[in-house]
Amino acid sequence: DNSPDTMVLESNIELHVQTGYTFAPGGNVTTAGTGDLHLDDSATFTGAGSEAHVVGADLMIDSSAVFTAPTSGTVSAQTTTIAGTLTAGGSTITLTGTSGTLITRSGTFTQGTSTISVTSASGTPTLLSAGTTFHILTINAGATVVNDGAAITINNAANAALNVTSGVLNLSASPTGPGSGNGTLTVS
């Protein structure tokens, strides 16, 4: 058929990719309730095309594990822990957490031309645990205050942007980038 297949886990069940295994779903994946998507050490998750992956709770990428987001699809989670590698490509990754740190990173985040969208509906979450470069970062969080937590850099590339459309992005330091003529900073 022309549409991707769908995998929906029962509520509060974790999808766990074991150490050294590769999972390429070939369709949409959903974990409901408090269900996590957990890539154990050296595991690989490979999204493709316009797949939509909805993680009920946390996307956890252990040491030397690799999560490749769908090329032009979406990923949604409350928070993300990156000890391995997250390759975002051209996807949109939405973070909905309302407390704690939304992106805990000791590994590698490769932004590509992705959009990271923070849509926390309440609380005062912290965006980052370590300085991170984004292509497009959008804060669309209602009346929520999102604290930066670490340095925000916007990729020095065409169409790169930092957009605050609703809510507050509380910066402890000025964000850097994009370079001359390569992007925008929009606060509305």
Short mmCIF file of C-alpha atoms in Angstrom, two decimals:
data_model
loop_
_atom_site.label_atom_id
_atom_site.label_comp_id
_atom_site.label_asym_id
_atom_site.label_seq_id
_atom_site.Cartn_x
_atom_site.Cartn_y
_atom_site.Cartn_z
CA ASP A 1 0.00 0.00 0.00
CA ASN A 2 0.99 3.65 -0.31
CA SER A 3 0.76 4.65 3.36
CA PRO A 4 3.11 3.60 6.15
CA ASP A 5 2.13 0.83 8.52
CA THR A 6 1.38 1.70 12.13
CA MET A 7 2.66 0.24 15.42
CA VAL A 8 0.78 1.34 18.56
CA LEU A 9 1.94 -0.01 21.92
CA GLU A 10 -0.45 -0.40 24.82
CA SER A 11 -0.48 2.47 27.27
CA ASN A 12 2.57 2.75 29.58
CA ILE A 13 4.62 0.14 27.68
CA GLU A 14 8.21 0.96 26.62
CA LEU A 15 9.49 0.17 23.14
CA HIS A 16 13.01 -1.09 23.88
CA VAL A 17 15.57 -1.72 21.13
CA GLN A 18 18.15 -4.09 22.61
CA THR A 19 21.90 -3.58 22.60
CA GLY A 20 23.35 -4.00 19.13
CA TYR A 21 19.98 -4.39 17.36
CA THR A 22 18.56 -2.24 14.56
CA PHE A 23 14.89 -1.29 14.25
CA ALA A 24 13.62 0.35 11.06
CA PRO A 25 9.85 0.45 11.57
CA GLY A 26 8.75 1.17 7.98
CA GLY A 27 5.83 3.14 9.41
CA ASN A 28 4.51 5.15 12.32
CA VAL A 29 5.31 4.18 15.93
CA THR A 30 3.30 5.30 18.98
CA THR A 31 3.92 4.60 22.66
CA ALA A 32 1.01 5.84 24.76
CA GLY A 33 0.71 7.08 28.34
CA THR A 34 4.12 6.86 30.02
CA GLY A 35 5.59 4.58 27.36
CA ASP A 36 9.20 5.42 26.44
CA LEU A 37 11.23 4.70 23.31
CA HIS A 38 14.56 3.41 24.62
CA LEU A 39 17.60 2.60 22.46
CA ASP A 40 20.02 0.52 24.50
CA ASP A 41 23.81 0.79 24.02
CA SER A 42 24.80 0.41 20.34
CA ALA A 43 21.16 0.01 19.21
CA THR A 44 19.89 1.77 16.08
CA PHE A 45 16.46 3.21 15.22
CA THR A 46 16.10 4.34 11.62
CA GLY A 47 13.10 6.44 10.66
CA ALA A 48 12.38 7.22 7.03
CA GLY A 49 10.26 9.41 4.78
CA SER A 50 7.28 11.09 6.40
CA GLU A 51 6.84 8.66 9.30
CA ALA A 52 5.32 10.04 12.51
CA HIS A 53 6.70 8.72 15.81
CA VAL A 54 4.84 9.69 18.99
CA VAL A 55 6.55 8.82 22.27
CA GLY A 56 4.23 9.02 25.28
CA ALA A 57 7.04 9.93 27.64
CA ASP A 58 10.79 9.95 26.98
CA LEU A 59 13.03 9.27 23.98
CA MET A 60 16.18 7.75 25.49
CA ILE A 61 19.30 7.19 23.34
CA ASP A 62 21.98 5.35 25.31
CA SER A 63 25.73 5.51 24.76
CA SER A 64 26.77 4.64 21.17
CA ALA A 65 23.12 4.17 20.16
CA VAL A 66 21.88 6.02 17.05
CA PHE A 67 18.40 7.47 16.48
CA THR A 68 17.79 8.72 12.93
CA ALA A 69 14.60 10.74 12.67
CA PRO A 70 12.37 10.36 9.60
CA THR A 71 13.68 12.42 6.68
CA SER A 72 10.65 14.71 6.48
CA GLY A 73 8.48 13.26 9.25
CA THR A 74 7.83 14.02 12.89
CA VAL A 75 8.92 12.85 16.32
CA SER A 76 7.14 13.87 19.51
CA ALA A 77 8.19 13.17 23.12
CA GLN A 78 8.03 14.81 26.52
CA THR A 79 11.83 14.80 26.88
CA THR A 80 14.90 13.45 25.10
CA THR A 81 18.07 12.01 26.61
CA ILE A 82 20.96 11.82 24.12
CA ALA A 83 24.00 9.86 25.31
CA GLY A 84 24.55 8.44 21.81
CA THR A 85 23.58 10.23 18.57
CA LEU A 86 20.35 11.84 17.40
CA THR A 87 20.38 12.71 13.70
CA ALA A 88 17.43 15.01 13.08
CA GLY A 89 17.63 15.43 9.27
CA GLY A 90 14.73 17.51 7.99
CA SER A 91 12.24 16.32 10.59
CA THR A 92 10.19 18.24 13.12
CA ILE A 93 10.84 17.14 16.71
CA THR A 94 8.29 18.35 19.26
CA LEU A 95 9.02 18.38 22.99
CA THR A 96 6.03 18.61 25.35
CA GLY A 97 7.56 18.13 28.83
CA THR A 98 6.45 20.48 31.61
CA SER A 99 9.27 19.96 34.11
CA GLY A 100 12.91 18.89 34.29
CA THR A 101 15.24 19.15 31.31
CA LEU A 102 13.72 18.70 27.85
CA ILE A 103 17.02 17.80 26.11
CA THR A 104 19.59 16.09 28.32
CA ARG A 105 22.64 15.72 26.11
CA SER A 106 26.07 14.23 26.64
CA GLY A 107 26.15 12.71 23.14
CA THR A 108 25.80 14.15 19.64
CA PHE A 109 22.85 16.09 18.21
CA THR A 110 23.13 16.59 14.44
CA GLN A 111 20.54 19.23 13.56
CA GLY A 112 20.45 19.02 9.75
CA THR A 113 17.58 21.25 8.61
CA SER A 114 15.27 20.11 11.41
CA THR A 115 12.84 22.10 13.49
CA ILE A 116 12.80 21.59 17.26
CA SER A 117 9.47 22.79 18.62
CA VAL A 118 8.82 23.24 22.34
CA THR A 119 5.08 23.12 23.10
CA SER A 120 5.11 22.66 26.89
CA ALA A 121 1.62 23.58 28.12
CA SER A 122 2.59 24.44 31.70
CA GLY A 123 5.41 24.37 34.23
CA THR A 124 8.90 25.82 33.91
CA PRO A 125 11.00 23.26 32.04
CA THR A 126 14.68 23.73 31.24
CA LEU A 127 15.49 23.36 27.55
CA LEU A 128 19.10 22.06 27.61
CA SER A 129 21.69 20.39 29.81
CA ALA A 130 24.56 21.26 27.43
CA GLY A 131 25.18 23.85 24.72
CA THR A 132 23.44 22.79 21.50
CA THR A 133 23.19 24.01 17.91
CA PHE A 134 19.76 24.07 16.24
CA HIS A 135 18.66 24.80 12.69
CA ILE A 136 15.21 26.04 13.67
CA LEU A 137 14.16 26.30 17.32
CA THR A 138 10.56 27.32 18.00
CA ILE A 139 9.11 28.05 21.42
CA ASN A 140 5.30 27.84 21.20
CA ALA A 141 4.50 27.18 24.84
CA GLY A 142 1.49 29.28 25.80
CA ALA A 143 2.14 31.05 29.10
CA THR A 144 4.98 28.68 30.02
CA VAL A 145 8.46 29.94 30.96
CA VAL A 146 11.19 27.82 29.34
CA ASN A 147 14.68 28.32 30.81
CA ASP A 148 17.61 27.81 28.42
CA GLY A 149 19.87 25.86 30.83
CA ALA A 150 22.86 26.08 28.44
CA ALA A 151 24.07 27.96 25.36
CA ILE A 152 21.75 28.03 22.34
CA THR A 153 23.37 28.36 18.92
CA ILE A 154 21.36 28.75 15.72
CA ASN A 155 22.97 27.08 12.70
CA ASN A 156 24.71 29.48 10.30
CA ALA A 157 22.67 28.38 7.28
CA ALA A 158 19.89 29.66 5.07
CA ASN A 159 16.45 29.64 6.73
CA ALA A 160 17.85 28.96 10.21
CA ALA A 161 15.79 30.64 12.94
CA LEU A 162 14.95 31.09 16.60
CA ASN A 163 11.21 31.78 16.94
CA VAL A 164 9.35 32.54 20.16
CA THR A 165 5.67 32.59 19.15
CA SER A 166 4.15 32.13 22.63
CA GLY A 167 5.49 31.63 26.10
CA VAL A 168 8.79 32.92 27.42
CA LEU A 169 12.31 31.76 26.59
CA ASN A 170 14.39 32.83 29.59
CA LEU A 171 17.97 33.26 28.34
CA SER A 172 20.91 33.24 30.73
CA ALA A 173 23.17 34.33 27.84
CA SER A 174 22.54 35.70 24.37
CA PRO A 175 21.95 33.01 21.73
CA THR A 176 24.44 32.98 18.84
CA GLY A 177 23.90 32.71 15.08
CA PRO A 178 22.74 32.62 12.43
CA GLY A 179 25.31 34.46 10.36
CA SER A 180 24.72 37.50 8.20
CA GLY A 181 21.72 37.07 5.92
CA ASN A 182 21.23 33.41 6.83
CA GLY A 183 18.32 33.37 9.25
CA THR A 184 15.97 35.15 11.63
CA LEU A 185 15.21 35.78 15.26
CA THR A 186 11.44 36.24 15.69
CA VAL A 187 9.64 37.07 18.90
CA SER A 188 5.91 37.66 18.56
#
